[in-house]
CSV table of C-alpha atoms and ligand atoms in Angstrom, one decimal:
chain,number,residue,atom,x,y,z
K,56,MET,CA,-23.4,7.2,10.6
K,57,ASN,CA,-20.3,7.3,8.5
K,58,GLU,CA,-20.0,4.2,6.2
K,59,PHE,CA,-16.5,3.4,7.4
K,60,TYR,CA,-17.4,3.3,11.1
K,61,ASN,CA,-16.3,0.2,12.9
K,62,LYS,CA,-15.5,-1.6,9.6
K,63,ASP,CA,-12.4,-3.7,8.9
K,64,ILE,CA,-10.1,-2.9,6.0
K,65,ILE,CA,-9.2,-6.3,4.6
K,66,SER,CA,-9.2,-5.9,0.8
K,67,ILE,CA,-9.2,-3.0,-1.6
K,68,LYS,CA,-11.8,-4.9,-3.6
K,69,ASP,CA,-14.3,-3.8,-0.9
K,70,TYR,CA,-14.0,-0.2,-2.0
K,71,ASN,CA,-15.5,1.8,-4.9
K,72,LYS,CA,-14.5,5.1,-6.5
K,73,ASP,CA,-16.9,7.2,-4.4
K,74,GLN,CA,-15.4,5.7,-1.2
K,75,PHE,CA,-11.9,6.4,-2.4
K,76,GLU,CA,-12.8,10.0,-3.1
K,77,LYS,CA,-14.4,10.4,0.4
K,78,ILE,CA,-11.2,9.0,2.0
K,79,PHE,CA,-9.1,11.5,-0.1
K,80,ASP,CA,-11.3,14.4,1.0
K,81,TYR,CA,-10.9,13.3,4.7
K,82,THR,CA,-7.2,12.9,4.2
K,83,GLN,CA,-7.0,16.5,2.8
K,84,LYS,CA,-9.2,17.6,5.8
K,85,ILE,CA,-6.7,16.1,8.2
K,86,MET,CA,-3.8,17.7,6.5
K,87,ASN,CA,-5.5,21.1,6.7
K,88,LEU,CA,-6.5,20.9,10.4
K,89,ASP,CA,-4.4,22.7,13.0
K,90,PRO,CA,-2.5,20.2,15.2
K,91,SER,CA,-4.7,20.8,18.3
K,92,SER,CA,-8.0,20.1,16.5
K,93,ARG,CA,-6.4,17.1,14.8
K,94,ARG,CA,-5.5,15.7,18.2
K,95,GLU,CA,-9.2,15.6,19.2
K,96,ILE,CA,-10.1,13.1,16.5
K,97,CYS,CA,-9.0,9.9,18.3
K,98,LYS,CA,-8.4,11.2,21.8
K,99,GLY,CA,-8.3,8.4,24.3
K,100,LYS,CA,-8.3,5.6,21.6
K,101,THR,CA,-5.7,2.9,21.3
K,102,LEU,CA,-4.4,1.2,18.2
K,103,SER,CA,-2.6,-2.1,18.5
K,104,TYR,CA,-0.3,-3.6,15.9
K,105,LEU,CA,0.8,-7.1,15.3
K,106,PHE,CA,3.6,-7.6,12.7
K,107,TYR,CA,4.8,-11.1,11.8
K,108,GLU,CA,6.9,-9.6,9.1
K,109,PRO,CA,9.4,-6.7,9.1
K,110,SER,CA,8.1,-3.2,8.4
K,111,THR,CA,9.3,0.4,8.6
K,112,ARG,CA,6.7,2.6,6.9
K,113,THR,CA,3.5,0.8,7.5
K,114,ARG,CA,3.9,0.2,11.2
K,115,LEU,CA,5.5,3.6,12.0
K,116,SER,CA,3.1,5.5,9.8
K,117,PHE,CA,0.2,3.9,11.7
K,118,GLU,CA,1.8,4.8,15.0
K,119,SER,CA,2.6,8.3,13.8
K,120,ALA,CA,-0.9,8.8,12.3
K,121,MET,CA,-2.5,7.6,15.6
K,122,ALA,CA,-0.4,10.0,17.7
K,123,SER,CA,-1.2,12.9,15.3
K,124,ILE,CA,-5.0,12.4,15.9
K,125,GLY,CA,-4.6,12.2,19.7
K,126,GLY,CA,-4.6,8.4,20.1
K,127,ASN,CA,-1.9,6.0,21.3
K,128,SER,CA,-0.4,2.7,20.1
K,129,LEU,CA,0.9,-0.5,21.5
K,130,GLY,CA,2.0,-3.7,19.9
K,131,ILE,CA,4.3,-6.4,18.8
K,132,SER,CA,6.8,-5.6,16.1
K,133,ASP,CA,9.2,-8.4,16.9
K,134,ILE,CA,7.2,-11.6,17.0
K,135,SER,CA,10.1,-13.4,18.7
K,136,SER,CA,9.6,-11.3,21.8
K,137,SER,CA,5.9,-12.3,22.1
K,138,SER,CA,4.2,-15.4,23.5
K,139,THR,CA,4.0,-16.7,19.9
K,140,GLN,CA,7.4,-18.1,20.7
K,141,LYS,CA,5.7,-20.3,23.4
K,142,GLY,CA,3.3,-21.6,20.8
K,143,GLU,CA,0.4,-19.2,21.2
K,144,SER,CA,-1.8,-19.2,18.1
K,145,LEU,CA,-2.6,-16.2,15.8
K,146,ALA,CA,-6.2,-16.5,16.9
K,147,ASP,CA,-5.5,-16.2,20.6
K,148,THR,CA,-3.0,-13.4,20.0
K,149,VAL,CA,-5.6,-11.4,18.0
K,150,LYS,CA,-8.2,-12.1,20.7
K,151,ILE,CA,-6.0,-10.7,23.4
K,152,MET,CA,-4.9,-7.7,21.4
K,153,SER,CA,-8.4,-6.8,20.6
K,154,ILE,CA,-9.2,-6.7,24.3
K,155,TYR,CA,-6.4,-4.2,24.9
K,156,SER,CA,-7.2,-1.8,22.0
K,157,ASP,CA,-9.9,-0.2,19.9
K,158,ILE,CA,-8.4,-1.3,16.5
K,159,LEU,CA,-5.9,-3.9,15.4
K,160,VAL,CA,-3.4,-3.6,12.5
K,161,LEU,CA,-2.0,-6.9,11.3
K,162,ARG,CA,0.8,-7.9,8.9
K,163,HIS,CA,1.3,-11.6,8.4
K,164,PRO,CA,3.0,-13.8,5.7
K,165,LEU,CA,-0.1,-15.9,5.0
K,166,ASP,CA,-2.8,-15.0,2.4
K,167,GLY,CA,-6.1,-14.8,4.2
K,168,SER,CA,-4.6,-14.0,7.5
K,169,SER,CA,-6.3,-10.6,8.0
K,170,ARG,CA,-9.7,-12.0,6.9
K,171,PHE,CA,-9.2,-14.8,9.5
K,172,ALA,CA,-8.2,-12.2,12.2
K,173,SER,CA,-11.2,-10.1,11.5
K,174,GLU,CA,-13.5,-13.1,12.3
K,175,ILE,CA,-11.7,-13.5,15.7
K,176,SER,CA,-11.3,-9.9,16.7
K,177,THR,CA,-13.9,-8.0,18.6
K,178,LYS,CA,-12.5,-4.8,17.2
K,179,PRO,CA,-11.9,-3.6,13.6
K,180,VAL,CA,-8.9,-5.1,11.8
K,181,ILE,CA,-6.7,-3.4,9.2
K,182,ASN,CA,-4.7,-5.5,6.8
K,183,ALA,CA,-1.2,-4.1,6.8
K,184,GLY,CA,0.0,-6.7,4.3
K,185,SER,CA,-1.2,-10.3,4.0
K,186,GLY,CA,1.1,-12.8,2.2
K,187,THR,CA,1.4,-12.0,-1.5
K,188,GLU,CA,-2.2,-11.0,-1.9
K,189,GLU,CA,-3.0,-7.6,-0.6
K,190,HIS,CA,-1.8,-4.4,1.1
K,191,PRO,CA,-4.9,-2.2,0.9
K,192,THR,CA,-3.8,0.9,2.8
K,193,GLN,CA,-0.7,1.1,0.6
K,194,ALA,CA,-3.0,1.2,-2.4
K,195,ILE,CA,-5.1,4.0,-0.8
K,196,GLN,CA,-1.9,6.1,-0.2
K,197,ASP,CA,-0.8,5.3,-3.8
K,198,LEU,CA,-4.1,6.4,-5.3
K,199,PHE,CA,-4.1,9.5,-3.1
K,200,THR,CA,-0.6,10.4,-4.2
K,201,ILE,CA,-1.4,10.0,-7.9
K,202,LYS,CA,-4.5,12.2,-7.5
K,203,LYS,CA,-2.7,14.8,-5.5
K,204,GLU,CA,0.3,15.0,-7.8
K,205,LYS,CA,-1.5,14.7,-11.2
K,206,LYS,CA,-4.8,16.4,-10.1
K,207,LYS,CA,-6.7,13.4,-11.5
K,208,ILE,CA,-6.5,9.6,-12.0
K,209,ASP,CA,-8.9,9.1,-14.9
K,210,GLY,CA,-7.1,9.4,-18.3
K,211,LEU,CA,-3.6,8.6,-17.0
K,212,LYS,CA,-1.1,6.2,-18.5
K,213,ILE,CA,0.4,4.2,-15.6
K,214,GLY,CA,3.4,1.8,-15.8
K,215,ILE,CA,3.9,-0.7,-13.0
K,216,ILE,CA,7.4,-2.1,-13.1
K,217,GLY,CA,9.4,-4.9,-11.4
K,218,ASP,CA,8.2,-7.9,-9.3
K,219,LEU,CA,4.6,-8.3,-10.3
K,220,LYS,CA,4.4,-11.9,-9.2
K,221,TYR,CA,5.2,-11.5,-5.5
K,222,GLY,CA,4.7,-7.8,-4.8
K,223,ARG,CA,1.4,-7.6,-3.0
K,224,THR,CA,1.1,-3.8,-3.3
K,225,VAL,CA,0.7,-4.3,-7.1
K,226,TYR,CA,-2.5,-6.5,-6.6
K,227,SER,CA,-4.1,-3.9,-4.3
K,228,LEU,CA,-3.1,-1.0,-6.6
K,229,LEU,CA,-4.5,-2.8,-9.7
K,230,SER,CA,-7.8,-3.5,-8.0
K,231,GLY,CA,-8.0,0.2,-6.9
K,232,LEU,CA,-7.2,1.4,-10.4
K,233,GLY,CA,-10.0,-0.8,-11.7
K,234,ASN,CA,-12.3,1.9,-10.5
K,235,TYR,CA,-10.8,4.5,-12.8
K,236,ASP,CA,-10.4,4.9,-16.6
K,237,VAL,CA,-6.7,4.4,-16.9
K,238,ASN,CA,-4.2,2.7,-19.3
K,239,VAL,CA,-2.0,0.4,-17.4
K,240,HIS,CA,1.2,-1.2,-18.7
K,241,LEU,CA,2.7,-4.0,-16.7
K,242,ILE,CA,6.5,-4.4,-17.2
K,243,SER,CA,8.4,-7.3,-15.5
K,244,PRO,CA,10.9,-10.0,-16.2
K,245,GLU,CA,9.1,-13.0,-17.8
K,246,SER,CA,9.4,-15.1,-14.6
K,247,LEU,CA,7.8,-12.3,-12.5
K,248,ARG,CA,4.7,-11.6,-14.6
K,249,ILE,CA,1.5,-10.9,-12.8
K,250,ARG,CA,-0.2,-14.1,-11.4
K,251,SER,CA,-3.1,-14.7,-13.8
K,252,ASP,CA,-5.2,-16.5,-11.2
K,253,SER,CA,-5.0,-13.5,-8.8
K,254,ILE,CA,-6.2,-11.0,-11.4
K,255,TYR,CA,-9.2,-12.9,-12.8
K,256,GLU,CA,-11.5,-10.3,-11.2
K,257,ILE,CA,-9.3,-7.3,-12.0
K,258,ARG,CA,-9.3,-8.1,-15.7
K,259,LYS,CA,-13.0,-7.5,-15.8
K,260,LYS,CA,-12.6,-3.9,-14.7
K,261,LEU,CA,-9.2,-2.9,-16.0
K,262,SER,CA,-7.4,-3.3,-19.4
K,263,PHE,CA,-3.6,-3.6,-19.4
K,264,THR,CA,-0.7,-4.6,-21.5
K,265,GLU,CA,2.2,-6.9,-20.4
K,266,SER,CA,5.7,-6.5,-21.5
K,267,THR,CA,9.3,-7.1,-20.5
K,268,ASN,CA,10.6,-3.9,-22.2
K,269,LEU,CA,10.3,-0.7,-20.2
K,270,GLU,CA,11.8,1.4,-23.0
K,271,ASP,CA,8.8,0.6,-25.3
K,272,TYR,CA,6.5,2.6,-22.9
K,273,ILE,CA,8.7,5.0,-20.9
K,274,GLU,CA,8.1,8.1,-23.1
K,275,ASP,CA,4.3,7.8,-22.8
K,276,LEU,CA,3.9,7.2,-19.1
K,277,ASP,CA,2.4,9.7,-16.6
K,278,VAL,CA,3.1,7.6,-13.6
K,279,ILE,CA,6.0,5.2,-13.2
K,280,TYR,CA,5.3,2.9,-10.3
K,281,VAL,CA,8.5,0.9,-9.5
K,282,THR,CA,8.6,-2.2,-7.2
K,283,ARG,CA,11.3,-4.1,-5.5
K,284,ILE,CA,12.1,-7.6,-6.5
K,285,GLN,CA,11.0,-9.5,-3.3
K,286,LYS,CA,14.0,-11.7,-2.6
K,287,GLU,CA,12.4,-13.1,0.6
K,288,ARG,CA,9.5,-14.6,-1.4
K,289,PHE,CA,11.6,-16.6,-3.9
K,290,PRO,CA,11.7,-20.3,-3.2
K,291,ASP,CA,15.2,-20.5,-4.7
K,292,GLU,CA,18.0,-17.8,-4.5
K,293,GLU,CA,19.3,-18.8,-7.9
K,294,GLU,CA,16.0,-17.7,-9.5
K,295,TYR,CA,16.3,-14.4,-7.6
K,296,LEU,CA,19.8,-13.8,-8.9
K,297,LYS,CA,18.6,-14.2,-12.5
K,298,VAL,CA,16.2,-11.3,-12.3
K,299,LYS,CA,18.0,-9.0,-9.7
K,300,GLY,CA,18.7,-5.6,-11.2
K,301,SER,CA,16.4,-6.2,-14.2
K,302,TYR,CA,15.2,-2.6,-14.2
K,303,VAL,CA,17.0,0.4,-12.8
K,304,ILE,CA,15.5,3.9,-13.1
K,305,GLY,CA,18.5,6.2,-13.5
K,306,LEU,CA,19.1,9.7,-15.0
K,307,ASP,CA,19.5,8.1,-18.5
K,308,LEU,CA,15.9,6.8,-18.4
K,309,LEU,CA,14.6,9.9,-16.7
K,310,LYS,CA,15.6,11.9,-19.9
K,311,LYS,CA,13.2,9.7,-21.9
K,312,MET,CA,10.3,10.3,-19.6
K,313,LYS,CA,7.6,13.0,-19.9
K,314,ASP,CA,8.7,16.1,-18.2
K,315,ASP,CA,5.9,15.9,-15.7
K,316,ALA,CA,5.9,12.1,-15.2
K,317,ILE,CA,6.0,11.1,-11.6
K,318,ILE,CA,8.0,8.2,-10.1
K,319,LEU,CA,6.4,6.2,-7.3
K,320,HIS,CA,7.6,3.3,-5.2
K,321,PRO,CA,6.0,1.7,-2.2
K,322,LEU,CA,9.5,1.4,-0.7
K,323,PRO,CA,11.8,-0.1,0.6
K,324,ARG,CA,13.9,0.2,-2.6
K,325,LEU,CA,17.1,-1.6,-3.2
K,326,ASP,CA,18.8,-0.7,-6.5
K,327,GLU,CA,15.8,-0.3,-8.8
K,328,ILE,CA,15.7,3.6,-8.5
K,329,SER,CA,19.2,5.2,-8.4
K,330,ASN,CA,19.8,7.7,-5.6
K,331,ASP,CA,20.4,10.4,-8.3
K,332,ILE,CA,16.7,10.4,-9.0
K,333,ASP,CA,15.8,11.4,-5.4
K,334,LYS,CA,16.5,15.1,-5.9
K,335,THR,CA,14.6,15.4,-9.2
K,336,LYS,CA,11.1,16.9,-9.4
K,337,ASN,CA,9.8,13.6,-10.7
K,338,ALA,CA,10.7,11.6,-7.6
K,339,LYS,CA,7.5,11.4,-5.4
K,340,TYR,CA,8.2,8.2,-3.4
K,341,PHE,CA,9.1,10.0,-0.2
K,342,GLN,CA,6.0,12.2,-0.5
K,343,GLN,CA,4.1,9.0,-1.1
K,344,ALA,CA,5.4,7.6,2.2
K,345,GLU,CA,4.4,10.8,4.0
K,346,ASN,CA,1.0,10.6,2.4
K,347,GLY,CA,0.7,7.1,4.0
K,348,LYS,CA,0.6,8.8,7.4
K,349,HIS,CA,-2.2,11.2,6.4
K,350,THR,CA,-4.3,8.6,4.6
K,351,ARG,CA,-4.0,6.2,7.6
K,352,ALA,CA,-4.9,9.0,10.0
K,353,ALA,CA,-8.0,9.6,7.9
K,354,LEU,CA,-8.9,5.9,7.9
K,355,LEU,CA,-8.4,5.6,11.7
K,356,GLY,CA,-10.5,8.7,12.3
K,357,LEU,CA,-13.3,7.4,10.1
K,358,ILE,CA,-13.3,3.9,11.5
K,359,LEU,CA,-13.2,5.0,15.1
K,360,ASN,CA,-15.8,7.9,15.0
K,361,GLU,CA,-19.4,7.1,14.3
K,362,ASN,CA,-20.1,10.5,12.8
K,363,GLY,CA,-16.8,11.0,11.1
K,364,PHE,CA,-14.7,14.0,12.1
Q,674,CP,N1,5.5,0.0,1.8
Q,674,CP,C1,5.7,-0.8,2.9
Q,674,CP,O1,4.8,-1.6,3.1
Q,674,CP,O2,6.8,-0.6,3.6
Q,674,CP,P1,7.2,-1.4,4.9
Q,674,CP,O3,7.4,-2.8,4.5
Q,674,CP,O4,8.4,-0.7,5.4
Q,674,CP,O5,6.0,-1.3,5.9
């Protein structure tokens, strides 16, 4: 039996390097398959999605991934159109959706929401973003993109820039990177430094520096991972306005980077990467978004097929 069969994906902390490498191999396998063979992988299976927060990439890449491997999707992307509006609980909503599908994808603003849902659901649950704590499938696509573009992860110098306090992708990525031998530099405004209570475990596996000054590191970095300042999670708009636009990757900064440095971003972006960068060979964030579809197809194929594919 394949080790991912029928399992939830709640936290990236549940995975080790061997498992990442297996997922990367299956992702590459999916990418290499011809479309008709690919459509056999989840033929007749149904994915349901339940999104209590907005999404473009995560929800649509899951739908697109499921279609590409022969399955179908149904779900709730606008919670105001669901019976949640009548007061139905998350628990009952999850229970019902797990009756109608083979796997459930959940995004919810509360930390712990996916873990809670997995205890209710009779089908595997995938965390598509829970509060400010985790976005594990984003980290898998990020690690896959780094490996694909740089041909390795060990030995790289990786800068993570922007909103390190509220950006949940950062916490999952750091946990994932803890399985590799990398140098990480965290660069953020003082008020958006990484939450020390949330990285207690990560510190045991990963060494990193913290700074407010991107220019001190930019020349050395192999990977520049930029994040959006998460306005919606600030308790006070005044505080957001103080840090808005703190770091902007433009052509001036690009000149200081290594020639083969790659620029990643989980997206959506606002003004933190200028549009001029998009056409450069260093910009890999749209490729990263495309890889999200392939990594998610591989994960769905592995969870829904006892013997893999
Ligand atoms: N990266 C990401 O989670 O994007 P969405 O919010 O659009 O899903």
